[in-house]
mmCIF file of C-alpha atoms and ligand atoms in Angstrom:
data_model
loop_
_atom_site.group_PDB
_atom_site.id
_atom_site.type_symbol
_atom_site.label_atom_id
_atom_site.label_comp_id
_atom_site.label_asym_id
_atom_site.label_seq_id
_atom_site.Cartn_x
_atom_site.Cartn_y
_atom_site.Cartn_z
ATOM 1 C CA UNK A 13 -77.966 19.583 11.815
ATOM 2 C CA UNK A 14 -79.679 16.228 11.986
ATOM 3 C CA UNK A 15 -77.761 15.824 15.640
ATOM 4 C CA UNK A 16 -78.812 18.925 17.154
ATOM 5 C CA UNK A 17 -82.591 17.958 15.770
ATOM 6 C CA UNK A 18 -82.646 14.965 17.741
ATOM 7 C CA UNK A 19 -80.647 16.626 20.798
ATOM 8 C CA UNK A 20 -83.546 18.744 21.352
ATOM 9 C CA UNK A 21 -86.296 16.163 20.852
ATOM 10 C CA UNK A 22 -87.523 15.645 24.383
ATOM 11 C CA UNK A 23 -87.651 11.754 25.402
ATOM 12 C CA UNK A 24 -91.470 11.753 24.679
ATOM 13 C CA UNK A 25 -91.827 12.801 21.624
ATOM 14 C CA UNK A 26 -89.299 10.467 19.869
ATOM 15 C CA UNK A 27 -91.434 8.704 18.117
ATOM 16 C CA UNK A 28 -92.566 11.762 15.998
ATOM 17 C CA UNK A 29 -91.941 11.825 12.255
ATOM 18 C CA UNK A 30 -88.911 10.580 10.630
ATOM 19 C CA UNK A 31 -86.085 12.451 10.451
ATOM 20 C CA UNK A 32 -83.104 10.613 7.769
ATOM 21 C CA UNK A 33 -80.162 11.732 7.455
ATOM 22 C CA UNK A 34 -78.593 10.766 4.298
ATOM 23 C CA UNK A 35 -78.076 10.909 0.649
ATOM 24 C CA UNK A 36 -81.766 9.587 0.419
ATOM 25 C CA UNK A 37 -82.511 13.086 1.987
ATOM 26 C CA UNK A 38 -82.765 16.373 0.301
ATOM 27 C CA UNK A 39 -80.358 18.881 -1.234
ATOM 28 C CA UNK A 40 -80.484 20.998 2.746
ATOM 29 C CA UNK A 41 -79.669 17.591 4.527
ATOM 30 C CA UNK A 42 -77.666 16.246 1.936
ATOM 31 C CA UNK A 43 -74.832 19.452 2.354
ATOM 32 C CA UNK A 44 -75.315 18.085 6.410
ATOM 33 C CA UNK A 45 -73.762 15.072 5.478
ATOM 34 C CA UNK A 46 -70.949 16.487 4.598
ATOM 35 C CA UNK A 47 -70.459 18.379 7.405
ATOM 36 C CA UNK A 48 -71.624 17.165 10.198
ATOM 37 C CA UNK A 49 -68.761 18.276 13.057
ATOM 38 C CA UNK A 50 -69.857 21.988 12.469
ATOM 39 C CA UNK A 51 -73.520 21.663 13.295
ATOM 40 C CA UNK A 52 -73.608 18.284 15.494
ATOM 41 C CA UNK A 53 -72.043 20.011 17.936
ATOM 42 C CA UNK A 54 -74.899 21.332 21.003
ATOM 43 C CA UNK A 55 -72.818 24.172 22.174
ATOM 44 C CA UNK A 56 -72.910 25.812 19.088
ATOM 45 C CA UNK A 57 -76.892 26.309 18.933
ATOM 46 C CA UNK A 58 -77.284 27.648 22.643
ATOM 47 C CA UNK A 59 -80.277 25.200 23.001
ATOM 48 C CA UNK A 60 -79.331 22.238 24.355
ATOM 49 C CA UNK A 61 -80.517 20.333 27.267
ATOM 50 C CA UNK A 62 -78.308 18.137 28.826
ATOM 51 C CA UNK A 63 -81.221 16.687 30.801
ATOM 52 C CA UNK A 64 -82.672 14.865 27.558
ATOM 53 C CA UNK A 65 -80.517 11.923 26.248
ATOM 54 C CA UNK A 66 -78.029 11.983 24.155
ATOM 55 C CA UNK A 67 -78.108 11.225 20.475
ATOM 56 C CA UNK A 68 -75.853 7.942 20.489
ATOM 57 C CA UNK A 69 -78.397 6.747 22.889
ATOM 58 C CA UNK A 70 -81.656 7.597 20.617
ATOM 59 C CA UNK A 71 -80.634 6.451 17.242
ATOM 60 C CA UNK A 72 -78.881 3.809 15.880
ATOM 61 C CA UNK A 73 -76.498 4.918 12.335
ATOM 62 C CA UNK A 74 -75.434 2.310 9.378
ATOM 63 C CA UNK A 75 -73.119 2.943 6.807
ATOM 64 C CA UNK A 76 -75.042 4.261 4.448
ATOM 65 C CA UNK A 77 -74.185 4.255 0.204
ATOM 66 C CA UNK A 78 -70.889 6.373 0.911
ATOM 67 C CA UNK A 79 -69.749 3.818 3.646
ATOM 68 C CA UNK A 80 -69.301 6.886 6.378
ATOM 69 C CA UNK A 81 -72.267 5.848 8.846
ATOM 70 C CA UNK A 82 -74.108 9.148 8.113
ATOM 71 C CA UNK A 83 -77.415 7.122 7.582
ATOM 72 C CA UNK A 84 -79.158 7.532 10.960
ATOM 73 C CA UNK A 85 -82.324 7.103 12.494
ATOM 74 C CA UNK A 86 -84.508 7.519 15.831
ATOM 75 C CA UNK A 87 -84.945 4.560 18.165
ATOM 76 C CA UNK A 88 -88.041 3.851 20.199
ATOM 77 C CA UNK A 89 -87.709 2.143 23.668
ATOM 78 C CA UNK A 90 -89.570 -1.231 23.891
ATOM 79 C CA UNK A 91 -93.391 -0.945 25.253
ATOM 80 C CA UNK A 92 -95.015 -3.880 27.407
ATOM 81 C CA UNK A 93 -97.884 -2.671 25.358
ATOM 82 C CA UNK A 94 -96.925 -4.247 22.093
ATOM 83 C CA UNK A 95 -97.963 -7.327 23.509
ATOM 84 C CA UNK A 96 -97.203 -10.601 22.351
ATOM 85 C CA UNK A 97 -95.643 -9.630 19.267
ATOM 86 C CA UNK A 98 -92.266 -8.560 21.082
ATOM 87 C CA UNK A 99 -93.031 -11.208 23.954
ATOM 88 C CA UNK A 100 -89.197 -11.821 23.671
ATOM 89 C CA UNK A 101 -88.143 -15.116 25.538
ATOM 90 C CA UNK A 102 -86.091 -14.751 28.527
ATOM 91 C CA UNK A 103 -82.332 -15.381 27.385
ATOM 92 C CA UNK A 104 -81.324 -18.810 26.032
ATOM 93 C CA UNK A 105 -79.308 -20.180 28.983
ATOM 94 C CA UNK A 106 -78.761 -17.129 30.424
ATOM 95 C CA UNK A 107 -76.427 -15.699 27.753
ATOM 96 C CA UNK A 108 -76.297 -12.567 27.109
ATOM 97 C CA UNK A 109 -76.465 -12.429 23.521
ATOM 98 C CA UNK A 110 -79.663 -13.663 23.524
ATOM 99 C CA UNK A 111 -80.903 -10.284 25.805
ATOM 100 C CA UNK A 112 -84.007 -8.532 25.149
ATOM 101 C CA UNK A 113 -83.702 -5.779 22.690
ATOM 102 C CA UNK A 114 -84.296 -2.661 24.512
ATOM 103 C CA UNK A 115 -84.727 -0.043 21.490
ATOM 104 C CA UNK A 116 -86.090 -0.739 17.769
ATOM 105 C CA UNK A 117 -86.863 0.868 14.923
ATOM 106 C CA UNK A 118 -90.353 2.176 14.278
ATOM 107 C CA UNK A 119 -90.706 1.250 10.564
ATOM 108 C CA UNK A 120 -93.567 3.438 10.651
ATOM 109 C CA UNK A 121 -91.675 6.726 10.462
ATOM 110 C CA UNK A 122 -88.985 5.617 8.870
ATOM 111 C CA UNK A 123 -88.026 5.763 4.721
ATOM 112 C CA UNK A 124 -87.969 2.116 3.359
ATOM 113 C CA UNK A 125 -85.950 3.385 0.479
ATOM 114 C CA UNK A 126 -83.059 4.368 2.731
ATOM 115 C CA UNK A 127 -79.761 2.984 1.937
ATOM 116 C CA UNK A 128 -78.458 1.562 4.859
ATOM 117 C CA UNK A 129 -75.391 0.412 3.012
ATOM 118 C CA UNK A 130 -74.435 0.928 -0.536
ATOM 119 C CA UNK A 131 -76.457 -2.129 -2.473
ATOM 120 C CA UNK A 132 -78.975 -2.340 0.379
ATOM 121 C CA UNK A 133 -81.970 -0.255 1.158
ATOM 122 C CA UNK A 134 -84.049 -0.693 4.622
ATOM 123 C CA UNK A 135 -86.888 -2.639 3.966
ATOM 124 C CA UNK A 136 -84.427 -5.340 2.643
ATOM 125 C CA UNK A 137 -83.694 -6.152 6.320
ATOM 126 C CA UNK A 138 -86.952 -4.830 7.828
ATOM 127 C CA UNK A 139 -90.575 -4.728 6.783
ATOM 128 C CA UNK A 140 -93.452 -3.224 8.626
ATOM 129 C CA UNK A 141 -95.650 -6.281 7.634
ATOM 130 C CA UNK A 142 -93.559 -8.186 9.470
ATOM 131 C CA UNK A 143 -93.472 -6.228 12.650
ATOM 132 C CA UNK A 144 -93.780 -2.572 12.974
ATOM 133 C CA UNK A 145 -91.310 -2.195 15.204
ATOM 134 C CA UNK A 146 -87.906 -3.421 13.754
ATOM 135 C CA UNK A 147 -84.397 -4.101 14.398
ATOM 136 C CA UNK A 148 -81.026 -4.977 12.159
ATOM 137 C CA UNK A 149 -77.870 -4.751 13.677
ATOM 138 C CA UNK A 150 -75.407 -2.273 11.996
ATOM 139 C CA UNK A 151 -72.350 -4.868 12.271
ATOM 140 C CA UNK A 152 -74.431 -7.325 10.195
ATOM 141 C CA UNK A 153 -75.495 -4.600 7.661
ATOM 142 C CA UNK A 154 -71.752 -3.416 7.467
ATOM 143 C CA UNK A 155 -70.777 -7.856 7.032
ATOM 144 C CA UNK A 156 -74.154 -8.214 4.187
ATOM 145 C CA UNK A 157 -71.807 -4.914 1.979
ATOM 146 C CA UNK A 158 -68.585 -6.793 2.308
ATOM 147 C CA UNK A 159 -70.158 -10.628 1.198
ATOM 148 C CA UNK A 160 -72.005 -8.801 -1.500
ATOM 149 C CA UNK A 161 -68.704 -6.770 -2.708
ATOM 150 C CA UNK A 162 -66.535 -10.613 -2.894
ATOM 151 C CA UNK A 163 -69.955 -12.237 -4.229
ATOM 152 C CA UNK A 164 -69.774 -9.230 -7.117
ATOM 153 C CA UNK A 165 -73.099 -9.215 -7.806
ATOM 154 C CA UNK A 166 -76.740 -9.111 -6.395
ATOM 155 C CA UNK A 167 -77.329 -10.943 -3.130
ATOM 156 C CA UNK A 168 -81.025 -11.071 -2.253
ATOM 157 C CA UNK A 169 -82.544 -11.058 0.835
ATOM 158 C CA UNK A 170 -84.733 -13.447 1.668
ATOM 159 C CA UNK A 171 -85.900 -12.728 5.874
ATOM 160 C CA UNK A 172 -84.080 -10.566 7.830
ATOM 161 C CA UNK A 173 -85.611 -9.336 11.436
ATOM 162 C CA UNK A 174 -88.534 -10.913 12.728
ATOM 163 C CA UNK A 175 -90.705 -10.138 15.704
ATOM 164 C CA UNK A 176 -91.517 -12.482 17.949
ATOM 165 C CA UNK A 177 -95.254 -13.803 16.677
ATOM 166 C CA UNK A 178 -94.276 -13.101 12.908
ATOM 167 C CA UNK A 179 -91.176 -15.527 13.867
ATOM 168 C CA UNK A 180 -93.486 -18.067 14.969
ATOM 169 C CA UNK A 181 -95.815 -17.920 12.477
ATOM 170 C CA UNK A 182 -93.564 -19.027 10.058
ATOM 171 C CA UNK A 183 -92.451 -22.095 12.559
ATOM 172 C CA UNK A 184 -89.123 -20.073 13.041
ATOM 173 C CA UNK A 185 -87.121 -21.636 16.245
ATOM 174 C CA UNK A 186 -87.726 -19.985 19.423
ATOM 175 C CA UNK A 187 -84.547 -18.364 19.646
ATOM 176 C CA UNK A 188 -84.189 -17.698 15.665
ATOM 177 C CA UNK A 189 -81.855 -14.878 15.729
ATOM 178 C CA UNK A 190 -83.668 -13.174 13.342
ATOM 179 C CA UNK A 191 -85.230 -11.721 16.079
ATOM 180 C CA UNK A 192 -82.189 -10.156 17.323
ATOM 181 C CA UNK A 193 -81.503 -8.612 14.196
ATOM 182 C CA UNK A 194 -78.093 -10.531 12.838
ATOM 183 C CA UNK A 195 -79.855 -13.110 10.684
ATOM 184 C CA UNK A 196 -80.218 -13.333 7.431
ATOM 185 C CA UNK A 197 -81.476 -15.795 4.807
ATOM 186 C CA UNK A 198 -79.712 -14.593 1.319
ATOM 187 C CA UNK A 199 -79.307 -16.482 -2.339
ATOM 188 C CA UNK A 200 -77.836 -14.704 -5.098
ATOM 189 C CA UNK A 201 -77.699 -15.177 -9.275
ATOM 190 C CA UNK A 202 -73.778 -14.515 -9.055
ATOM 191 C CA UNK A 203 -73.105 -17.106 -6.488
ATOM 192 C CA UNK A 204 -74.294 -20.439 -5.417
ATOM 193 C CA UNK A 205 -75.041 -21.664 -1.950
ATOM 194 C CA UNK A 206 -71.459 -22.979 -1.066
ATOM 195 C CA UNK A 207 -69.995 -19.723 -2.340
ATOM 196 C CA UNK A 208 -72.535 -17.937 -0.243
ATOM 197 C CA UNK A 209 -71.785 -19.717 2.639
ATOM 198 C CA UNK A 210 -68.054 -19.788 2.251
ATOM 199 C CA UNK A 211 -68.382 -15.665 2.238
ATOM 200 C CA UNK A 212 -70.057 -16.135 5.665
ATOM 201 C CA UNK A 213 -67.442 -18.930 6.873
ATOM 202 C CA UNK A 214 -64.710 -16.013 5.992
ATOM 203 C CA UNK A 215 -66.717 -13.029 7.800
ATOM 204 C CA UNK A 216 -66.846 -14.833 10.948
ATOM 205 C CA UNK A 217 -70.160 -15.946 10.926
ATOM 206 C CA UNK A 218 -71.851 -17.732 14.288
ATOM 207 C CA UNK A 219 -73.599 -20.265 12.640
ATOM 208 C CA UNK A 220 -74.578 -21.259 8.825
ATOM 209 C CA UNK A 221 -77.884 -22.823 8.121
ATOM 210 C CA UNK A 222 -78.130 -24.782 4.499
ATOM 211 C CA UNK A 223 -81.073 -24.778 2.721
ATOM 212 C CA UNK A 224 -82.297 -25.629 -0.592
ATOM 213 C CA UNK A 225 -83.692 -22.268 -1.230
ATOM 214 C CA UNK A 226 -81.209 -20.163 0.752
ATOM 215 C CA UNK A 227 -78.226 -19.702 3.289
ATOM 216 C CA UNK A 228 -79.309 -18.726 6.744
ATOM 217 C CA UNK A 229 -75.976 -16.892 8.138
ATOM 218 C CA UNK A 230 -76.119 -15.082 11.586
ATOM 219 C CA UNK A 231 -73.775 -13.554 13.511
ATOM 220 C CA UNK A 232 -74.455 -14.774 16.885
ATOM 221 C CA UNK A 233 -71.388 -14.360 18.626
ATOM 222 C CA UNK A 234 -70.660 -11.007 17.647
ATOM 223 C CA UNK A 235 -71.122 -8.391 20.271
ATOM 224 C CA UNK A 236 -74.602 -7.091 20.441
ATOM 225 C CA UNK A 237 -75.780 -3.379 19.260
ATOM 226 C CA UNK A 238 -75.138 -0.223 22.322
ATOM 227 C CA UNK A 239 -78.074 1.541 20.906
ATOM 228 C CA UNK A 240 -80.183 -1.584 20.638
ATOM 229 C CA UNK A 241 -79.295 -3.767 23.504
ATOM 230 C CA UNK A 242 -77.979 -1.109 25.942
ATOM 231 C CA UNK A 243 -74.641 -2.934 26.340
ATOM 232 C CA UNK A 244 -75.078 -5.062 29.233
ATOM 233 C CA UNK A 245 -74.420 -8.476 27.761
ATOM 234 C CA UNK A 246 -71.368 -11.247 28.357
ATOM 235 C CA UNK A 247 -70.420 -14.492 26.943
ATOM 236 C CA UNK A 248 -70.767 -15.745 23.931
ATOM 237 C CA UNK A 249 -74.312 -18.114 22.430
ATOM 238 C CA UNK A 250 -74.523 -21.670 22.441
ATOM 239 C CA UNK A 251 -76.800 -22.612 19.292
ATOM 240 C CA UNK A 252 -79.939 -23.962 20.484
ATOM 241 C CA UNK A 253 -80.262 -26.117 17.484
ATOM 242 C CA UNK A 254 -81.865 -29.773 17.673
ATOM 243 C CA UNK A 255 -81.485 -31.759 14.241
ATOM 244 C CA UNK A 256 -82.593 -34.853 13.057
ATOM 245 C CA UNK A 257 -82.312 -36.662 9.840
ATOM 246 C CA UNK A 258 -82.972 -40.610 8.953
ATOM 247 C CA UNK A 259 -82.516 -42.334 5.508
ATOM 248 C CA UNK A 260 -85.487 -44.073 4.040
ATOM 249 C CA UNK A 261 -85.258 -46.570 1.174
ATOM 250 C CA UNK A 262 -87.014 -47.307 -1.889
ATOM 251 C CA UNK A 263 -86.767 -47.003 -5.540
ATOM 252 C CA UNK A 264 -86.527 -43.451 -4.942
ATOM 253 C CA UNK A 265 -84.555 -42.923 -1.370
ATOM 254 C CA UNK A 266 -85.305 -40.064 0.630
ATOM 255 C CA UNK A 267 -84.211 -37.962 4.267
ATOM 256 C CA UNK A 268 -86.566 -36.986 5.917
ATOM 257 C CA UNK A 269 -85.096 -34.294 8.686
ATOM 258 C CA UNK A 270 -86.123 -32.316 11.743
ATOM 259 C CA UNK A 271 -85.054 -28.923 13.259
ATOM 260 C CA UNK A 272 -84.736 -26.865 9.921
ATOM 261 C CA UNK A 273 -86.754 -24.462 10.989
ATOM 262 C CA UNK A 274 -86.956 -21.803 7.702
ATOM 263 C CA UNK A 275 -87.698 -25.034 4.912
ATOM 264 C CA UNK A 276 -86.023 -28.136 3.353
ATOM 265 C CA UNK A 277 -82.399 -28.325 4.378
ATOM 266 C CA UNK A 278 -80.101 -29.105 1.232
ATOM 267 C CA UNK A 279 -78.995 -32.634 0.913
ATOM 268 C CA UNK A 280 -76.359 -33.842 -1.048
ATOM 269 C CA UNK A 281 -76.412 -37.515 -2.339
ATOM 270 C CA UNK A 282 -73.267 -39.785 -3.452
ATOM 271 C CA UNK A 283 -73.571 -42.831 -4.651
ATOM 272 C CA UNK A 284 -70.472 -45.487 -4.644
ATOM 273 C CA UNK A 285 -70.051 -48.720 -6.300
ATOM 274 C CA UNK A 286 -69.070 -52.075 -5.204
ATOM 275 C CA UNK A 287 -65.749 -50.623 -5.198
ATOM 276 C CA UNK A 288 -66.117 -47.510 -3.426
ATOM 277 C CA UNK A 289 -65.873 -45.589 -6.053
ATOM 278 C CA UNK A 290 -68.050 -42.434 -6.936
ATOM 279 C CA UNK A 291 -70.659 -43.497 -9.322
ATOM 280 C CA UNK A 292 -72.430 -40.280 -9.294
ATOM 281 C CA UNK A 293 -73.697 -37.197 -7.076
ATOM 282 C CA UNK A 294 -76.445 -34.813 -6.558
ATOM 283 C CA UNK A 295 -78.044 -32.255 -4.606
ATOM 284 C CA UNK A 296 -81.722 -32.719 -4.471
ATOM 285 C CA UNK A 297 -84.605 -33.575 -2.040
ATOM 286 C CA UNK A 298 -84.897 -37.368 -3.357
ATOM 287 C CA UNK A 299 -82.502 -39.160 -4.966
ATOM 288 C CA UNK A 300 -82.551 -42.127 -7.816
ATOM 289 C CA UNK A 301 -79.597 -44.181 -7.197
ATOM 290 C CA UNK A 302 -78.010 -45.222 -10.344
ATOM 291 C CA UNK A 303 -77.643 -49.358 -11.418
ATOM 292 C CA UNK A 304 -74.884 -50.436 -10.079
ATOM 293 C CA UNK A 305 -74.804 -48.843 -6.447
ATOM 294 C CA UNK A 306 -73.973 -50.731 -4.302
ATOM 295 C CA UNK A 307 -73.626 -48.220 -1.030
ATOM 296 C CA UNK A 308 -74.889 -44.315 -0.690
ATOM 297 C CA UNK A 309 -74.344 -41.324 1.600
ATOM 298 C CA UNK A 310 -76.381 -37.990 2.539
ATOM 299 C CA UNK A 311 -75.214 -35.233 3.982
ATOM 300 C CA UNK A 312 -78.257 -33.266 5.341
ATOM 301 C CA UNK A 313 -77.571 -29.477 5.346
ATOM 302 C CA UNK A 314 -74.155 -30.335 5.962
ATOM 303 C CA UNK A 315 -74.897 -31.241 9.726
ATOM 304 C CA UNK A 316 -76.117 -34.770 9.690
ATOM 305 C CA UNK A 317 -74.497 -37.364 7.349
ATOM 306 C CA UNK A 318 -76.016 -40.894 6.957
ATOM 307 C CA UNK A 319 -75.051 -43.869 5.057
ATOM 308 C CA UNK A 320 -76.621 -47.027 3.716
ATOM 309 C CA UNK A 321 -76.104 -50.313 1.831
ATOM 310 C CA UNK A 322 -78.139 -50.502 -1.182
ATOM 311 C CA UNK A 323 -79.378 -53.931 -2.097
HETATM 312 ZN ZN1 ZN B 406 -82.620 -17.687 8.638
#
């Protein structure tokens, strides 16, 4: 039913009220899910228009709580008029998967509540304050289900999409791909960092960002959304990542680093002996080295690793 509704939406008036399909829906919609082959099909109401575009092209579907993509909603085509807020950047290098969205959600007209997979609901990934016009990719909802079903247990959220001037505001990189909808910062109580980012390592993530508070994992390299991108895209994304990290002495050593652009990267101390054996380790934003230490190493969120003598 849901399908023929938005076949016979002309172009203009897609941005009128929400219409979810979905469990989140009522008892009418709900028997829709079930069933949608008998009713999605246009022939069968003697309405259609095959002038107006077709539904693949105006919405954009997820998996939903029953893993069978039946959680759907309308797209809105990008306006100059939003203004700097969706001022995208012209794409990194050329590549492709750093295009321009072309479609996004308008979180306006849209249920926050909705399950977009079976332990995440929408505004987990997208939040009107935030931008009212939204975007998350469906691949890297589908990926956030299958970490959270190995992590067993909650896996919380931290940023997912961005616009451009929220992005910036928070001192996010110029080509954060939380912007282009497969980022996402997550921690969890059932997991710890590593095991987080291991989970992304094994779900073919494009790039893993270590912080102290939280895993960025994005999925760069994947092939961008139809419905959000419009398909025309090639090659795969260089990182546009610049990182810097030095080692500074004292009673109480610190690393000081550059280029972590969502907080503190996590660092990870060892200190050795005389002998070169491992005296003692930590993760922690300073470090105390024990008596005794005679050398120690940092590995700043796991990019950058730097070693001293310790007099
Ligand atoms: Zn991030």
């Amino acid at each position: 039913m849901i399908l023929w509704l938005f076949a016979c939406i002309p172009a203009e008036d897609i941005r009128t009220p929400p219409i979810i399909r979905g469990p989140q829906t009522d008892d009418d919609e709900e028997a829709d899910v079930h069933e949608p082959s008998d009713s999605a099909i246009p022939g069968d109401t003697g309405l259609e228009d095959t002038s107006v575009p077709t539904p693949s092209e105006l919405e954009i579907c997820y998996p939903g709580p029953a893993d069978d993509w039946s959680v759907c909603f309308p797209l809105v085509e990008y306006d100059s008029a939003w203004g700097a807020d969706y001022a995208y950047s012209e794409p990194y290098n050329g590549s492709a998967q750093y295009a321009k969205p072309l479609r996004f959600l308008d979180l306006s007209a849209v249920d926050p509540d909705a399950a977009l997979a079976e332990n995440f609901v929408l505004d987990e990934f997208m939040q009107e304050w935030k931008g009212r016009y939204a975007l998350m990719q469906p691949h890297a909802v589908e990926t956030m289900q299958i970490l959270r079903d190995r992590v067993g247990g909650p896996v919380t959220v931290n940023s997912g999409y961005r616009n451009v001037s929220y992005n910036a505001g928070v001192g996010g990189a110029e080509y954060s791909r939380h912007m282009y909808g497969d980022a996402i910062d997550m921690a969890s109580s059932a997991a710890s960092l590593s095991e987080i980012a291991g989970h992304c390592e094994d779900l073919d993530v494009g790039y893993v960002g270590w912080y102290e508070t939280h895993i960025h994992c994005d999925w760069r390299n994947t092939p961008l959304d139809d419905a959000l991108y419009g398909g025309a895209r090639s090659g795969t994304a260089t990182p546009p990542v610049d990182l810097g990290a030095t080692l500074v002495p004292g009673l109480v050593w610190s690393a000081p680093a550059e280029g972590w652009d969502e907080g503190e990267p996590l660092r990870e101390w060892i200190a050795y002996d005389a002998g070169g054996e491992v005296l003692t380790q930590a993760t922690s934003r300073h470090f105390l080295p024990p008596a005794g230490t005679a050398s120690l190493q940092v590995t700043v969120g796991r990019e950058i690793v730097l070693n001293a003598a310790v007099d």
